[in-house]
Amino acid sequence: MSSTGKVAIVTGAAQGLGKAFCDILLKNGAKVGLVDFNSELGQKTLAEFEQKYGQNRVMFVKCDVSNSKQLSAYKGIQCIDLYKQTFEAIKHKLGGLDIVINNAGVGGEMEDTWERTVDINVKGTIKGTMLGMELMRKDKGGNGGVIVNVASMAGINPNPCGPVYAATKSAIIMYSQSWSKNPELAQNGVRINVLAPAFADTALVKAMGDTNTMHAPAIARVIMQRVGIMTPETVAEALYELVDDQNKTGAILKIAQTTGKEYHTY
Ligand SMILES: NC(=O)C1=CN([C@@H]2O[C@H](COP(=O)(O)OP(=O)(O)OC[C@H]3O[C@@H](n4cnc5c(N)ncnc54)[C@H](O)[C@@H]3O)[C@@H](O)[C@H]2O)C=CC1
Ligand SMILES: CCC(=O)/C=C/C=C\C[C@@H](O)/C=C/C=C/C=C\[C@@H](O)CCCC(=O)O
């Protein structure tokens, strides 16, 4: 099925899996709002997509999903919610909101980085889900839609290289599953699914030899050899299945190079 005329938001869209998710959504006719805190890379990716798909179907907004409340000097010092403003601006400019992909995520396990991992992966995804529900629920003036939260196989299987990372991804899975069991969400036309990929060829994985990012990278390399490394495009096809299949809510789709796609059940 096509997503022609639908409007999507993808966080962490400047590179890697997020960029591939934007591409498959654009290829299938959607308009896409790219969100990323890396402004330079975000603008570069935006220019690529404008060239490929035209200027009116894509926009970029700089936003750090872990830092929604920021002080603004506009009209006196006040706290503004930049994350909320970002989603609202995209809905306004692209003419609606139907698809939210909460993808922004990082690794970082050390004393000075683990809290950032929790803030971005957990708080960023929860807040993105809340905003998606707020703007898409029929009882709040929306037209319904779908949220896909990007977890990881590391949120299902124990991950000796990244206990904090694994905990954040488990949190994403159970947060999303819990919402999917609330009939209120379906009654208001919103589906919520989880994508749980194994390794894909992105900057996150390339940085894995860095012991500032993870524990025991040698173990990760052994697991990686066993499960293989996917292209971002392969992962994007799985993502699109969760977006496109109107019957899918509460689904957890695992995908790995060696084992392919499999729906996980508890
Ligand atoms: N690459 C892999 O093997 C796998 C990745 N994942 C998950 O997929 C998601 C994307 O990962 P990759 O594309 O591999 O990573 P990546 O590092 O290539 O890209 C992540 C993007 O998110 C952006 N980002 C990071 N923190 C942000 C923040 N606070 N606010 C806004 N943007 C932010 C970065 O600027 C970057 O553009 C992450 O949630 C990751 O945990 C899950 C399973 C496997
Ligand atoms: C600190 C960050 C971190 O721990 C690793 C990040 C690297 C890649 C992204 C991550 O989301 C990928 C995880 C892939 C896991 C794949 C499979 C395992 O869960 C299988 C475990 C069972 C086995 O030992 O084969």
Short mmCIF file of C-alpha atoms and ligand atoms in Angstrom, two decimals:
data_model
loop_
_atom_site.label_atom_id
_atom_site.label_comp_id
_atom_site.label_asym_id
_atom_site.label_seq_id
_atom_site.Cartn_x
_atom_site.Cartn_y
_atom_site.Cartn_z
CA MET A 1 0.00 0.00 0.00
CA SER A 2 1.20 3.55 -0.50
CA SER A 3 1.50 6.36 2.03
CA THR A 4 0.63 9.03 -0.52
CA GLY A 5 -0.48 12.23 1.21
CA LYS A 6 0.41 10.96 4.70
CA VAL A 7 2.66 13.06 6.92
CA ALA A 8 5.46 11.45 8.93
CA ILE A 9 7.91 12.63 11.58
CA VAL A 10 11.20 10.74 11.99
CA THR A 11 13.55 11.59 14.88
CA GLY A 12 17.28 10.96 14.52
CA ALA A 13 16.74 11.40 10.79
CA ALA A 14 20.03 12.93 9.69
CA GLN A 15 21.89 9.66 9.14
CA GLY A 16 21.82 5.90 9.63
CA LEU A 17 18.53 4.07 10.16
CA GLY A 18 16.54 7.30 10.54
CA LYS A 19 17.67 8.51 7.13
CA ALA A 20 16.72 5.13 5.56
CA PHE A 21 13.30 5.32 7.28
CA CYS A 22 12.73 8.78 5.76
CA ASP A 23 13.75 7.48 2.35
CA ILE A 24 11.30 4.56 2.35
CA LEU A 25 8.47 6.80 3.57
CA LEU A 26 9.21 9.38 0.87
CA LYS A 27 9.50 6.62 -1.76
CA ASN A 28 6.01 5.49 -0.75
CA GLY A 29 4.53 8.96 -1.18
CA ALA A 30 4.61 10.40 2.34
CA LYS A 31 5.68 13.91 3.31
CA VAL A 32 8.39 13.73 5.99
CA GLY A 33 9.58 16.03 8.77
CA LEU A 34 13.18 15.21 9.68
CA VAL A 35 14.14 15.88 13.32
CA ASP A 36 17.73 15.73 14.55
CA PHE A 37 20.03 17.63 16.89
CA ASN A 38 22.81 17.58 14.30
CA SER A 39 21.88 20.62 12.29
CA GLU A 40 24.69 20.44 9.74
CA LEU A 41 24.03 16.81 8.84
CA GLY A 42 20.27 17.36 8.99
CA GLN A 43 20.48 20.16 6.42
CA LYS A 44 22.71 18.02 4.18
CA THR A 45 20.25 15.11 4.32
CA LEU A 46 17.35 17.50 3.70
CA ALA A 47 19.08 18.81 0.56
CA GLU A 48 19.56 15.22 -0.71
CA PHE A 49 15.89 14.41 -0.21
CA GLU A 50 14.74 17.71 -1.79
CA GLN A 51 16.82 16.87 -4.82
CA LYS A 52 15.36 13.35 -5.01
CA TYR A 53 11.73 13.96 -4.04
CA GLY A 54 11.06 17.70 -4.51
CA GLN A 55 11.03 20.65 -2.12
CA ASN A 56 7.45 20.47 -0.85
CA ARG A 57 7.49 17.00 0.65
CA VAL A 58 10.27 17.31 3.17
CA MET A 59 11.48 19.64 5.92
CA PHE A 60 14.11 19.60 8.67
CA VAL A 61 13.84 20.90 12.24
CA LYS A 62 16.76 20.92 14.65
CA CYS A 63 15.68 19.49 18.01
CA ASP A 64 17.33 17.57 20.84
CA VAL A 65 14.76 14.96 21.90
CA SER A 66 16.29 14.72 25.37
CA ASN A 67 15.97 18.39 26.13
CA SER A 68 12.44 19.58 25.52
CA LYS A 69 12.27 22.32 28.08
CA GLN A 70 14.56 25.23 27.25
CA LEU A 71 14.77 28.79 28.46
CA SER A 72 13.81 31.41 25.94
CA ALA A 73 14.37 35.13 26.20
CA TYR A 74 11.44 35.76 23.86
CA LYS A 75 8.85 37.96 25.65
CA GLY A 76 10.78 37.68 28.90
CA ILE A 77 12.46 34.59 30.36
CA GLN A 78 10.14 31.60 30.08
CA CYS A 79 10.36 27.88 29.63
CA ILE A 80 9.32 26.67 26.21
CA ASP A 81 8.84 23.11 25.06
CA LEU A 82 10.97 22.92 21.90
CA TYR A 83 10.20 19.25 21.30
CA LYS A 84 6.46 19.95 21.31
CA GLN A 85 6.93 23.02 19.12
CA THR A 86 8.93 20.91 16.64
CA PHE A 87 6.14 18.35 16.22
CA GLU A 88 3.48 21.07 16.02
CA ALA A 89 5.47 23.02 13.42
CA ILE A 90 5.84 19.93 11.20
CA LYS A 91 2.13 19.08 11.50
CA HIS A 92 1.24 22.66 10.62
CA LYS A 93 3.66 23.04 7.70
CA LEU A 94 3.14 19.61 6.10
CA GLY A 95 -0.62 19.66 6.66
CA GLY A 96 -1.31 16.91 9.22
CA LEU A 97 0.33 14.06 11.09
CA ASP A 98 -0.18 10.33 10.49
CA ILE A 99 3.12 8.56 11.24
CA VAL A 100 5.64 9.09 14.07
CA ILE A 101 8.93 7.18 14.11
CA ASN A 102 10.77 7.64 17.42
CA ASN A 103 14.21 6.55 16.26
CA ALA A 104 16.78 8.90 17.85
CA GLY A 105 19.03 6.85 20.10
CA VAL A 106 22.61 6.54 21.30
CA GLY A 107 25.02 4.25 23.12
CA GLY A 108 27.10 5.28 26.14
CA GLU A 109 27.66 3.25 29.26
CA MET A 110 30.30 5.09 31.26
CA GLU A 111 30.02 7.19 34.40
CA ASP A 112 29.82 10.40 32.40
CA THR A 113 27.65 9.11 29.51
CA TRP A 114 25.08 6.62 30.85
CA GLU A 115 22.55 9.20 31.98
CA ARG A 116 22.56 10.79 28.51
CA THR A 117 21.80 7.33 27.08
CA VAL A 118 18.76 7.06 29.36
CA ASP A 119 17.65 10.63 28.64
CA ILE A 120 17.79 10.25 24.86
CA ASN A 121 16.66 6.65 24.47
CA VAL A 122 13.98 6.49 27.15
CA LYS A 123 12.80 10.01 27.90
CA GLY A 124 13.16 11.08 24.26
CA THR A 125 11.06 8.15 23.05
CA ILE A 126 8.40 8.50 25.74
CA LYS A 127 8.02 12.20 25.05
CA GLY A 128 7.90 11.57 21.27
CA THR A 129 5.16 8.97 21.85
CA MET A 130 3.18 11.40 24.01
CA LEU A 131 3.43 14.12 21.38
CA GLY A 132 2.46 11.68 18.62
CA MET A 133 -0.62 10.57 20.58
CA GLU A 134 -1.57 14.15 21.42
CA LEU A 135 -1.42 15.22 17.77
CA MET A 136 -2.94 12.10 16.16
CA ARG A 137 -5.68 10.91 18.57
CA LYS A 138 -9.16 11.46 17.14
CA ASP A 139 -10.50 12.77 20.48
CA LYS A 140 -7.77 15.45 20.39
CA GLY A 141 -8.61 16.61 16.87
CA GLY A 142 -6.28 14.28 14.95
CA ASN A 143 -7.08 11.70 12.28
CA GLY A 144 -5.47 8.69 13.96
CA GLY A 145 -2.16 7.23 12.84
CA VAL A 146 0.74 5.00 13.77
CA ILE A 147 3.72 5.31 16.11
CA VAL A 148 6.76 3.07 15.67
CA ASN A 149 9.32 3.14 18.47
CA VAL A 150 12.80 1.91 17.58
CA ALA A 151 14.15 -0.47 20.24
CA SER A 152 16.74 -3.18 19.57
CA MET A 153 17.29 -6.93 19.86
CA ALA A 154 19.42 -5.81 22.80
CA GLY A 155 16.16 -4.89 24.54
CA ILE A 156 15.00 -8.50 24.27
CA ASN A 157 18.21 -10.52 24.81
CA PRO A 158 20.72 -9.72 27.59
CA ASN A 159 23.51 -7.47 26.31
CA PRO A 160 26.80 -7.80 28.23
CA CYS A 161 28.34 -4.99 26.19
CA GLY A 162 25.71 -2.43 27.07
CA PRO A 163 23.58 -3.06 30.17
CA VAL A 164 22.37 0.56 30.19
CA TYR A 165 21.63 0.51 26.45
CA ALA A 166 19.76 -2.81 26.87
CA ALA A 167 17.74 -1.42 29.76
CA THR A 168 16.71 1.62 27.72
CA LYS A 169 15.58 -0.57 24.83
CA SER A 170 13.61 -2.89 27.15
CA ALA A 171 11.95 0.20 28.58
CA ILE A 172 10.94 1.31 25.09
CA ILE A 173 9.43 -2.11 24.35
CA MET A 174 7.40 -2.32 27.55
CA TYR A 175 6.28 1.32 27.37
CA SER A 176 4.99 0.78 23.82
CA GLN A 177 3.42 -2.62 24.60
CA SER A 178 1.63 -1.16 27.61
CA TRP A 179 0.05 1.59 25.52
CA SER A 180 -0.98 -0.92 22.86
CA LYS A 181 -3.06 -2.81 25.46
CA ASN A 182 -5.02 0.35 26.35
CA PRO A 183 -8.26 0.24 24.31
CA GLU A 184 -8.45 4.04 24.45
CA LEU A 185 -5.64 4.26 21.92
CA ALA A 186 -7.25 1.98 19.33
CA GLN A 187 -10.61 3.70 19.87
CA ASN A 188 -8.91 6.93 18.87
CA GLY A 189 -7.33 5.44 15.77
CA VAL A 190 -3.73 5.23 16.94
CA ARG A 191 -1.59 2.10 16.50
CA ILE A 192 1.74 1.62 18.29
CA ASN A 193 4.47 -0.86 17.29
CA VAL A 194 8.11 -1.61 18.09
CA LEU A 195 10.99 -2.33 15.72
CA ALA A 196 13.79 -4.38 17.29
CA PRO A 197 16.73 -4.68 14.87
CA ALA A 198 20.00 -6.49 15.46
CA PHE A 199 23.13 -4.92 13.96
CA ALA A 200 22.95 -2.57 10.99
CA ASP A 201 25.73 -0.73 9.25
CA THR A 202 25.57 2.76 10.78
CA ALA A 203 27.76 5.21 12.70
CA LEU A 204 26.47 3.76 15.98
CA VAL A 205 27.88 0.34 15.15
CA LYS A 206 31.08 1.75 13.63
CA ALA A 207 31.78 3.43 17.00
CA MET A 208 31.53 0.12 18.83
CA GLY A 209 35.26 -0.47 19.15
CA ASP A 210 35.35 2.62 21.31
CA THR A 211 35.45 1.51 24.94
CA ASN A 212 33.95 4.86 25.96
CA THR A 213 30.78 3.68 24.25
CA MET A 214 30.46 0.10 25.46
CA HIS A 215 31.88 -2.63 27.68
CA ALA A 216 33.71 -5.64 26.21
CA PRO A 217 33.48 -4.69 22.51
CA ALA A 218 35.12 -8.04 21.67
CA ILE A 219 31.94 -9.83 22.82
CA ALA A 220 29.87 -7.58 20.58
CA ARG A 221 32.06 -8.51 17.63
CA VAL A 222 31.46 -12.23 18.30
CA ILE A 223 27.68 -11.70 18.48
CA MET A 224 27.85 -9.54 15.37
CA GLN A 225 29.61 -12.30 13.45
CA ARG A 226 26.87 -14.70 14.51
CA VAL A 227 23.87 -12.49 13.64
CA GLY A 228 25.42 -10.49 10.78
CA ILE A 229 25.12 -6.86 9.79
CA MET A 230 22.16 -5.49 7.82
CA THR A 231 22.00 -2.54 5.48
CA PRO A 232 19.84 0.34 6.74
CA GLU A 233 17.60 -0.29 3.69
CA THR A 234 16.81 -3.84 4.91
CA VAL A 235 15.81 -2.46 8.31
CA ALA A 236 13.71 0.24 6.62
CA GLU A 237 11.65 -2.39 4.79
CA ALA A 238 10.75 -3.95 8.14
CA LEU A 239 9.88 -0.53 9.53
CA TYR A 240 7.56 0.12 6.61
CA GLU A 241 5.69 -3.15 7.25
CA LEU A 242 4.80 -1.86 10.74
CA VAL A 243 3.67 1.47 9.30
CA ASP A 244 1.70 0.08 6.39
CA ASP A 245 -0.14 -2.93 7.85
CA GLN A 246 -3.31 -1.41 9.32
CA ASN A 247 -3.88 -4.55 11.42
CA LYS A 248 -0.59 -4.26 13.26
CA THR A 249 -0.66 -2.73 16.72
CA GLY A 250 1.27 -3.96 19.75
CA ALA A 251 3.67 -5.74 17.39
CA ILE A 252 7.37 -6.20 18.13
CA LEU A 253 9.25 -6.93 14.93
CA LYS A 254 12.75 -8.37 15.31
CA ILE A 255 15.09 -8.38 12.34
CA ALA A 256 18.63 -9.70 11.89
CA GLN A 257 20.77 -10.44 8.85
CA THR A 258 21.08 -14.18 9.53
CA THR A 259 17.62 -14.93 10.90
CA GLY A 260 15.47 -12.44 8.99
CA LYS A 261 12.20 -11.02 10.34
CA GLU A 262 10.32 -12.51 13.28
CA TYR A 263 7.47 -11.16 15.42
CA HIS A 264 8.28 -11.44 19.12
CA THR A 265 5.65 -12.47 21.66
CA TYR A 266 5.86 -12.58 25.43
N1 LIG B 1 22.61 0.44 14.03
C1 LIG B 1 22.19 -0.62 14.69
O1 LIG B 1 22.78 -1.71 14.61
C2 LIG B 1 20.97 -0.54 15.53
C3 LIG B 1 20.40 0.66 15.90
N2 LIG B 1 19.28 0.66 16.70
C4 LIG B 1 18.64 1.90 17.08
O2 LIG B 1 18.29 2.62 15.91
C5 LIG B 1 18.30 4.01 16.19
C6 LIG B 1 19.15 4.72 15.16
O3 LIG B 1 20.47 4.24 15.29
P1 LIG B 1 21.59 4.39 14.15
O4 LIG B 1 20.98 4.89 12.93
O5 LIG B 1 22.33 3.14 14.16
O6 LIG B 1 22.48 5.50 14.83
P2 LIG B 1 23.30 6.73 14.17
O7 LIG B 1 24.23 7.16 15.23
O8 LIG B 1 23.81 6.36 12.84
O9 LIG B 1 22.17 7.84 13.96
C7 LIG B 1 21.47 8.37 15.04
C8 LIG B 1 20.91 9.73 14.67
O10 LIG B 1 20.18 10.20 15.80
C9 LIG B 1 20.57 11.55 16.07
N3 LIG B 1 20.39 11.81 17.50
C10 LIG B 1 21.06 11.23 18.51
N4 LIG B 1 20.66 11.77 19.67
C11 LIG B 1 19.71 12.69 19.38
C12 LIG B 1 18.94 13.59 20.16
N5 LIG B 1 19.09 13.68 21.48
N6 LIG B 1 18.04 14.38 19.54
C13 LIG B 1 17.92 14.34 18.19
N7 LIG B 1 18.65 13.54 17.39
C14 LIG B 1 19.53 12.72 17.99
C15 LIG B 1 22.02 11.62 15.62
O11 LIG B 1 22.43 12.96 15.38
C16 LIG B 1 22.00 10.77 14.37
O12 LIG B 1 21.66 11.51 13.23
C17 LIG B 1 18.78 4.15 17.62
O13 LIG B 1 17.68 4.26 18.47
C18 LIG B 1 19.51 2.85 17.86
O14 LIG B 1 19.56 2.53 19.21
C19 LIG B 1 18.69 -0.50 17.09
C20 LIG B 1 19.21 -1.69 16.76
C21 LIG B 1 20.40 -1.82 15.95
C1 LIG B 2 26.49 0.47 24.20
C2 LIG B 2 25.69 0.30 22.98
C3 LIG B 2 25.59 -1.15 22.69
O1 LIG B 2 25.56 -1.96 23.59
C4 LIG B 2 25.59 -1.63 21.34
C5 LIG B 2 25.24 -0.93 20.31
C6 LIG B 2 25.38 -1.49 19.01
C7 LIG B 2 24.44 -1.75 18.14
C8 LIG B 2 23.04 -1.44 18.25
C9 LIG B 2 22.28 -2.47 18.99
O2 LIG B 2 20.98 -2.00 19.09
C10 LIG B 2 22.33 -3.82 18.34
C11 LIG B 2 22.11 -4.91 19.04
C12 LIG B 2 22.08 -6.18 18.40
C13 LIG B 2 21.88 -7.33 19.08
C14 LIG B 2 21.78 -8.53 18.34
C15 LIG B 2 21.59 -9.73 18.82
C16 LIG B 2 21.65 -10.17 20.22
O3 LIG B 2 20.60 -9.70 20.99
C17 LIG B 2 21.66 -11.67 20.18
C18 LIG B 2 22.08 -12.22 21.51
C19 LIG B 2 22.08 -13.69 21.49
C20 LIG B 2 23.39 -14.19 20.99
O4 LIG B 2 24.32 -14.19 21.79
O5 LIG B 2 23.45 -14.59 19.84
#
